Amino acid sequence: MSENRTATLTIDGNTYEMQVRSPSAGPDVVDIGKLYAQAGVFTHDPGFTSTSSCESKITFIDGDKGELLHRGYPIDQLAEKSHFLEVCYLLLYGDLPSAAELEKFETTITHHTMIHEQMGNFFRGFRRDAHPMAVMVGVVGAMSAFYHDSTDINDPRQREIASHRLIAKMPTIAAWAYKYTIGQPFVYPRNDLDYASNFLRMCFAVPAEEYKVDPILSRAMDRIFTLHADHEQNASTSTVRLASSSGANPFACIAAGIACLWGPAHGGANQACLEMLKEIGSPDRIPEFIARAKDKNDPFRLMGFGHRVYKNHDPRAKVMKESADEVLDLLGIENNPILQVAKELEKQALEDPYFAEKKLFPNVDFYSGIILEAMGFPTSMFTPIFAVSRTVGWVSQWKEQLTDPAMKIGRPRQLYTGETYRDYVEIENR
Ligand code: SDX
């Protein structure tokens, strides 16, 4: 469609024209960048429900169709036919790699998986009962003190090295955060293992015996990484972009993203969802919880349900549900009571008019926790695993923003409804 389309806004009889831009997919956008200069007004959109914050070519979600594309490729095909490091290459560089490009990329990532030996001291400064996300925020933020040679955001080569270091070292940091909380020694990465197998071994191996990675579990782990890799301008990605807009170094920006992901409304939902399923405990208690979720006076929400963008099934949840069945079948716990509660809860919720009317479907977090618990992870490790995966999305979006000519420091305005100008009152006159 032609680019000279305009929208007009009339305020108090004055009319202002704004450019309408057409995307390659999704809704048109009205460019309001000059509105304040022209009309002296702000737009107001808490939660950014109707606001495009940037131009991006990385990921596209069609919420009505329940479609998720990474550089145009649908997530269900990537989950079935690709693997996490290939998806990392796709997100970072814009297209699927040749065999030679993939081998070079995987070799590079594999050889960045160790962390500076002195960083081990950071873990030991935490209490043993620290939440692994607290450890990850701290240790990732501290990376800027150890990898200072890849903090110059204006140097493309340093940006690339920082991206590789973050993708490669996040599994090691997450695994060591876990080992520290359970009082077991850190397990070093191995260069003869693939990304997912390396992570499982660093989490579950002990020096006292050989650890053999089950290929079905590492495939499930790799698929979980693939499904969580990137998701447009979600809260944590927007946090990374906003932090980066000030020129902060990549490690500080990703630490900010980890902090935001931790919230139960976002990446913390997988932990909250499994805790909710355990609290429900049995299918006969489901109606009680569905009633609470529908009660306007009750802040309770069904964790793992609903999404700002998806108003149809989250395509990741569908793949995750298949994976849950495979993993539990392999582990001989296909009759897992939590999975039974989850399946019955999904059935009852989807049949309930409230959820249908509000277009609330299970999201990516609904089934991921069941798989992770079946694999032996404590609930406190669910969001760290999400962070390991989302690191590639964060760094891809971070890199894209740094090369966007329209990029400037993010500085929203506000609707001020506080006190207007007034003079100080001496204490004796109050
Ligand atoms: C992730 O943004 C992303 O892309 C995130 C993510 C990613 O990959 O980065 O997809 C990962 O964060 C998935 C979402 C995980 N969070 C949860 O599962 C927590 C439970 N879900 C809700 O908190 C909620 O659905 C959100 C936060 C996910 C979305 O919130 P919105 O878009 O702001 O929607 P809303 O809160 O305005 O809800 C719309 C209506 C409300 O009712 P009304 O005020 O209109 O009467 O739906 C209701 C809500 O009360 N509602 C729910 C509900 N979610 C929304 N009611 C019961 N249970 C729920 N889960």
mmCIF file of N, CA and C and ligand atoms in Angstrom, residues 47 49 61 227-237 261 263-270 272-273 290 292-294 296 300-311 314 316 354-355 357-361 363-366 386 390, ligand 1:
data_model
loop_
_atom_site.group_PDB
_atom_site.id
_atom_site.type_symbol
_atom_site.label_atom_id
_atom_site.label_comp_id
_atom_site.label_asym_id
_atom_site.label_seq_id
_atom_site.Cartn_x
_atom_site.Cartn_y
_atom_site.Cartn_z
ATOM 1 N N GLY A 47 0.575 0.508 29.795
ATOM 2 C CA GLY A 47 0.684 -0.909 29.409
ATOM 3 C C GLY A 47 0.905 -1.084 27.925
ATOM 4 N N THR A 49 -0.975 -0.986 25.311
ATOM 5 C CA THR A 49 -1.860 -1.968 24.651
ATOM 6 C C THR A 49 -2.060 -1.622 23.174
ATOM 7 N N ILE A 61 3.872 -11.934 15.661
ATOM 8 C CA ILE A 61 2.804 -12.752 16.259
ATOM 9 C C ILE A 61 1.468 -12.316 15.645
ATOM 10 N N LEU A 227 11.127 -22.868 22.016
ATOM 11 C CA LEU A 227 9.789 -22.279 22.135
ATOM 12 C C LEU A 227 9.796 -20.958 22.895
ATOM 13 N N HIS A 228 10.837 -20.705 23.695
ATOM 14 C CA HIS A 228 10.853 -19.492 24.521
ATOM 15 C C HIS A 228 11.817 -18.424 23.991
ATOM 16 N N ALA A 229 12.340 -18.618 22.773
ATOM 17 C CA ALA A 229 13.496 -17.824 22.337
ATOM 18 C C ALA A 229 13.211 -16.339 22.166
ATOM 19 N N ASP A 230 12.096 -15.991 21.540
ATOM 20 C CA ASP A 230 11.812 -14.560 21.318
ATOM 21 C C ASP A 230 10.306 -14.370 21.154
ATOM 22 N N HIS A 231 9.831 -13.165 21.431
ATOM 23 C CA HIS A 231 8.371 -12.983 21.373
ATOM 24 C C HIS A 231 7.963 -11.528 21.192
ATOM 25 N N GLU A 232 8.454 -10.882 20.147
ATOM 26 C CA GLU A 232 8.175 -9.457 19.862
ATOM 27 C C GLU A 232 8.601 -8.594 21.059
ATOM 28 N N GLN A 233 7.802 -7.561 21.356
ATOM 29 C CA GLN A 233 8.224 -6.557 22.349
ATOM 30 C C GLN A 233 7.576 -6.834 23.707
ATOM 31 N N ASN A 234 7.713 -8.066 24.212
ATOM 32 C CA ASN A 234 7.189 -8.405 25.543
ATOM 33 C C ASN A 234 7.874 -7.576 26.597
ATOM 34 N N ALA A 235 7.394 -7.686 27.844
ATOM 35 C CA ALA A 235 7.873 -6.795 28.913
ATOM 36 C C ALA A 235 9.381 -6.849 29.084
ATOM 37 N N SER A 236 9.963 -8.044 29.113
ATOM 38 C CA SER A 236 11.418 -8.123 29.374
ATOM 39 C C SER A 236 12.219 -7.648 28.168
ATOM 40 N N THR A 237 11.759 -7.924 26.960
ATOM 41 C CA THR A 237 12.464 -7.434 25.770
ATOM 42 C C THR A 237 12.380 -5.909 25.696
ATOM 43 N N LEU A 261 11.752 -10.381 33.639
ATOM 44 C CA LEU A 261 11.161 -11.702 33.310
ATOM 45 C C LEU A 261 10.698 -12.415 34.572
ATOM 46 N N GLY A 263 8.960 -11.607 37.044
ATOM 47 C CA GLY A 263 7.603 -11.347 37.527
ATOM 48 C C GLY A 263 6.612 -12.449 37.178
ATOM 49 N N PRO A 264 5.674 -12.785 38.104
ATOM 50 C CA PRO A 264 4.724 -13.885 37.865
ATOM 51 C C PRO A 264 3.754 -13.601 36.716
ATOM 52 N N ALA A 265 3.606 -12.344 36.319
ATOM 53 C CA ALA A 265 2.709 -12.080 35.184
ATOM 54 C C ALA A 265 3.436 -12.345 33.867
ATOM 55 N N HIS A 266 4.732 -12.545 33.940
ATOM 56 C CA HIS A 266 5.556 -12.723 32.725
ATOM 57 C C HIS A 266 6.283 -14.060 32.813
ATOM 58 N N GLY A 267 7.568 -14.075 32.877
ATOM 59 C CA GLY A 267 8.290 -15.346 32.850
ATOM 60 C C GLY A 267 8.148 -16.147 34.130
ATOM 61 N N GLY A 268 7.745 -15.487 35.202
ATOM 62 C CA GLY A 268 7.573 -16.206 36.472
ATOM 63 C C GLY A 268 6.291 -17.022 36.493
ATOM 64 N N ALA A 269 5.502 -16.933 35.405
ATOM 65 C CA ALA A 269 4.204 -17.617 35.382
ATOM 66 C C ALA A 269 4.354 -19.130 35.348
ATOM 67 N N ASN A 270 5.458 -19.646 34.785
ATOM 68 C CA ASN A 270 5.589 -21.113 34.741
ATOM 69 C C ASN A 270 5.740 -21.673 36.154
ATOM 70 N N ALA A 272 4.652 -20.043 38.894
ATOM 71 C CA ALA A 272 3.362 -19.770 39.557
ATOM 72 C C ALA A 272 2.296 -20.766 39.093
ATOM 73 N N CYS A 273 2.360 -21.169 37.820
ATOM 74 C CA CYS A 273 1.348 -22.094 37.283
ATOM 75 C C CYS A 273 1.467 -23.463 37.943
ATOM 76 N N ILE A 290 -11.700 -21.945 39.208
ATOM 77 C CA ILE A 290 -12.227 -21.237 38.032
ATOM 78 C C ILE A 290 -13.163 -20.121 38.494
ATOM 79 N N ARG A 292 -12.932 -18.507 41.286
ATOM 80 C CA ARG A 292 -12.085 -17.423 41.836
ATOM 81 C C ARG A 292 -11.480 -16.589 40.702
ATOM 82 N N ALA A 293 -11.074 -17.269 39.629
ATOM 83 C CA ALA A 293 -10.444 -16.557 38.498
ATOM 84 C C ALA A 293 -11.440 -15.611 37.830
ATOM 85 N N LYS A 294 -12.744 -15.963 37.935
ATOM 86 C CA LYS A 294 -13.788 -15.139 37.297
ATOM 87 C C LYS A 294 -14.308 -14.050 38.224
ATOM 88 N N LYS A 296 -14.383 -10.825 40.060
ATOM 89 C CA LYS A 296 -13.732 -9.521 39.935
ATOM 90 C C LYS A 296 -13.109 -9.068 41.249
ATOM 91 N N PHE A 300 -7.032 -13.379 42.241
ATOM 92 C CA PHE A 300 -6.500 -14.637 41.706
ATOM 93 C C PHE A 300 -6.725 -14.734 40.208
ATOM 94 N N ARG A 301 -5.688 -15.142 39.490
ATOM 95 C CA ARG A 301 -5.826 -15.425 38.066
ATOM 96 C C ARG A 301 -5.296 -16.817 37.786
ATOM 97 N N LEU A 302 -5.829 -17.428 36.737
ATOM 98 C CA LEU A 302 -5.328 -18.761 36.364
ATOM 99 C C LEU A 302 -3.953 -18.571 35.752
ATOM 100 N N MET A 303 -2.926 -18.960 36.454
ATOM 101 C CA MET A 303 -1.559 -18.834 35.943
ATOM 102 C C MET A 303 -1.406 -19.746 34.717
ATOM 103 N N GLY A 304 -0.722 -19.231 33.697
ATOM 104 C CA GLY A 304 -0.577 -20.025 32.478
ATOM 105 C C GLY A 304 -1.710 -19.818 31.504
ATOM 106 N N PHE A 305 -2.651 -18.918 31.883
ATOM 107 C CA PHE A 305 -3.768 -18.606 30.975
ATOM 108 C C PHE A 305 -3.739 -17.136 30.597
ATOM 109 N N GLY A 306 -4.176 -16.847 29.385
ATOM 110 C CA GLY A 306 -4.305 -15.458 28.946
ATOM 111 C C GLY A 306 -3.018 -14.936 28.344
ATOM 112 N N HIS A 307 -3.176 -13.908 27.529
ATOM 113 C CA HIS A 307 -2.001 -13.307 26.889
ATOM 114 C C HIS A 307 -2.408 -11.966 26.297
ATOM 115 N N ARG A 308 -1.503 -11.007 26.382
ATOM 116 C CA ARG A 308 -1.779 -9.687 25.817
ATOM 117 C C ARG A 308 -2.032 -9.778 24.307
ATOM 118 N N VAL A 309 -1.321 -10.644 23.626
ATOM 119 C CA VAL A 309 -1.421 -10.655 22.156
ATOM 120 C C VAL A 309 -2.261 -11.833 21.649
ATOM 121 N N TYR A 310 -2.020 -13.028 22.183
ATOM 122 C CA TYR A 310 -2.760 -14.188 21.663
ATOM 123 C C TYR A 310 -4.229 -14.119 22.087
ATOM 124 N N LYS A 311 -5.124 -14.065 21.147
ATOM 125 C CA LYS A 311 -6.554 -14.174 21.435
ATOM 126 C C LYS A 311 -7.050 -15.466 20.791
ATOM 127 N N ASP A 314 -2.021 -20.163 22.039
ATOM 128 C CA ASP A 314 -0.593 -19.857 21.931
ATOM 129 C C ASP A 314 0.042 -21.069 21.229
ATOM 130 N N ARG A 316 2.874 -22.049 20.968
ATOM 131 C CA ARG A 316 3.934 -22.695 21.759
ATOM 132 C C ARG A 316 3.338 -23.681 22.767
ATOM 133 N N TYR A 354 -16.799 -17.492 30.264
ATOM 134 C CA TYR A 354 -15.962 -16.351 30.685
ATOM 135 C C TYR A 354 -14.655 -16.352 29.906
ATOM 136 N N PHE A 355 -14.011 -17.502 29.848
ATOM 137 C CA PHE A 355 -12.706 -17.590 29.195
ATOM 138 C C PHE A 355 -12.855 -17.483 27.686
ATOM 139 N N GLU A 357 -15.236 -15.771 26.143
ATOM 140 C CA GLU A 357 -15.569 -14.367 25.850
ATOM 141 C C GLU A 357 -14.330 -13.478 25.945
ATOM 142 N N LYS A 358 -13.470 -13.748 26.940
ATOM 143 C CA LYS A 358 -12.269 -12.917 27.094
ATOM 144 C C LYS A 358 -11.087 -13.467 26.299
ATOM 145 N N LYS A 359 -11.362 -14.527 25.521
ATOM 146 C CA LYS A 359 -10.334 -15.131 24.662
ATOM 147 C C LYS A 359 -9.081 -15.518 25.465
ATOM 148 N N LEU A 360 -9.334 -16.203 26.568
ATOM 149 C CA LEU A 360 -8.228 -16.628 27.432
ATOM 150 C C LEU A 360 -7.890 -18.084 27.139
ATOM 151 N N PHE A 361 -6.717 -18.333 26.605
ATOM 152 C CA PHE A 361 -6.276 -19.690 26.273
ATOM 153 C C PHE A 361 -5.009 -20.005 27.060
ATOM 154 N N ASN A 363 -1.261 -20.426 27.774
ATOM 155 C CA ASN A 363 -0.092 -19.840 27.102
ATOM 156 C C ASN A 363 1.122 -20.751 27.295
ATOM 157 N N VAL A 364 2.257 -20.274 26.859
ATOM 158 C CA VAL A 364 3.482 -21.103 26.839
ATOM 159 C C VAL A 364 3.814 -21.635 28.225
ATOM 160 N N ASP A 365 3.386 -20.911 29.262
ATOM 161 C CA ASP A 365 3.783 -21.307 30.621
ATOM 162 C C ASP A 365 2.903 -22.398 31.206
ATOM 163 N N PHE A 366 1.794 -22.728 30.511
ATOM 164 C CA PHE A 366 0.852 -23.651 31.144
ATOM 165 C C PHE A 366 1.418 -25.068 31.258
ATOM 166 N N PHE A 386 13.688 -20.255 31.359
ATOM 167 C CA PHE A 386 13.069 -19.305 30.416
ATOM 168 C C PHE A 386 14.104 -18.224 30.051
ATOM 169 N N ARG A 390 15.426 -17.052 26.444
ATOM 170 C CA ARG A 390 15.077 -15.712 25.959
ATOM 171 C C ARG A 390 16.281 -14.817 25.754
HETATM 172 C C1 SDX B 1 4.401 -14.632 29.160
HETATM 173 O O1 SDX B 1 4.169 -10.560 26.328
HETATM 174 C C2 SDX B 1 4.602 -11.754 26.035
HETATM 175 O O2 SDX B 1 4.779 -12.087 24.911
HETATM 176 C C3 SDX B 1 4.881 -12.640 27.237
HETATM 177 C C4 SDX B 1 5.324 -14.068 26.907
HETATM 178 C C5 SDX B 1 6.670 -14.099 26.229
HETATM 179 O O3 SDX B 1 6.980 -15.092 25.574
HETATM 180 O O4 SDX B 1 7.466 -13.139 26.453
HETATM 181 O O5 SDX B 1 4.368 -14.695 26.076
HETATM 182 C C6 SDX B 1 5.476 -14.911 28.187
HETATM 183 O O6 SDX B 1 4.565 -13.772 29.985
HETATM 184 C C7 SDX B 1 3.075 -15.356 29.015
HETATM 185 C C8 SDX B 1 2.014 -14.857 30.042
HETATM 186 C C9 SDX B 1 2.316 -15.527 31.378
HETATM 187 N N1 SDX B 1 1.491 -14.955 32.428
HETATM 188 C C10 SDX B 1 0.496 -15.654 33.025
HETATM 189 O O7 SDX B 1 0.146 -16.780 32.679
HETATM 190 C C11 SDX B 1 -0.138 -14.949 34.217
HETATM 191 C C12 SDX B 1 -1.668 -15.029 34.087
HETATM 192 N N2 SDX B 1 -2.070 -14.204 32.920
HETATM 193 C C13 SDX B 1 -2.531 -12.853 33.215
HETATM 194 O O8 SDX B 1 -1.804 -12.204 34.224
HETATM 195 C C14 SDX B 1 -2.747 -12.033 31.939
HETATM 196 O O9 SDX B 1 -3.443 -12.820 31.065
HETATM 197 C C15 SDX B 1 -1.547 -11.461 31.195
HETATM 198 C C16 SDX B 1 -0.670 -10.663 32.084
HETATM 199 C C17 SDX B 1 -0.758 -12.555 30.573
HETATM 200 C C18 SDX B 1 -2.103 -10.562 30.098
HETATM 201 O O10 SDX B 1 -2.689 -9.492 30.711
HETATM 202 P P1 SDX B 1 -3.408 -8.319 29.841
HETATM 203 O O11 SDX B 1 -3.180 -8.454 28.398
HETATM 204 O O12 SDX B 1 -3.052 -7.028 30.474
HETATM 205 O O13 SDX B 1 -4.898 -8.661 29.958
HETATM 206 P P2 SDX B 1 -5.767 -8.134 31.114
HETATM 207 O O14 SDX B 1 -5.072 -8.328 32.413
HETATM 208 O O15 SDX B 1 -6.245 -6.768 30.759
HETATM 209 O O16 SDX B 1 -6.991 -9.172 31.088
HETATM 210 C C19 SDX B 1 -8.065 -8.963 30.203
HETATM 211 C C20 SDX B 1 -9.248 -9.540 30.948
HETATM 212 C C21 SDX B 1 -9.369 -8.991 32.382
HETATM 213 O O17 SDX B 1 -10.727 -8.991 32.703
HETATM 214 P P3 SDX B 1 -11.530 -7.554 32.594
HETATM 215 O O18 SDX B 1 -10.780 -6.560 33.477
HETATM 216 O O19 SDX B 1 -11.471 -7.158 31.119
HETATM 217 O O20 SDX B 1 -12.911 -7.852 33.088
HETATM 218 O O21 SDX B 1 -9.067 -10.968 31.105
HETATM 219 C C22 SDX B 1 -8.969 -11.292 32.473
HETATM 220 C C23 SDX B 1 -8.690 -10.010 33.245
HETATM 221 O O22 SDX B 1 -9.239 -10.082 34.552
HETATM 222 N N3 SDX B 1 -7.842 -12.226 32.607
HETATM 223 C C24 SDX B 1 -7.845 -13.313 33.367
HETATM 224 C C25 SDX B 1 -6.588 -13.916 33.148
HETATM 225 N N4 SDX B 1 -5.873 -13.174 32.298
HETATM 226 C C26 SDX B 1 -6.655 -12.125 31.974
HETATM 227 N N5 SDX B 1 -8.775 -13.834 34.202
HETATM 228 C C27 SDX B 1 -8.418 -14.981 34.821
HETATM 229 N N6 SDX B 1 -7.240 -15.637 34.666
HETATM 230 C C28 SDX B 1 -6.306 -15.125 33.841
HETATM 231 N N7 SDX B 1 -5.152 -15.758 33.686
#
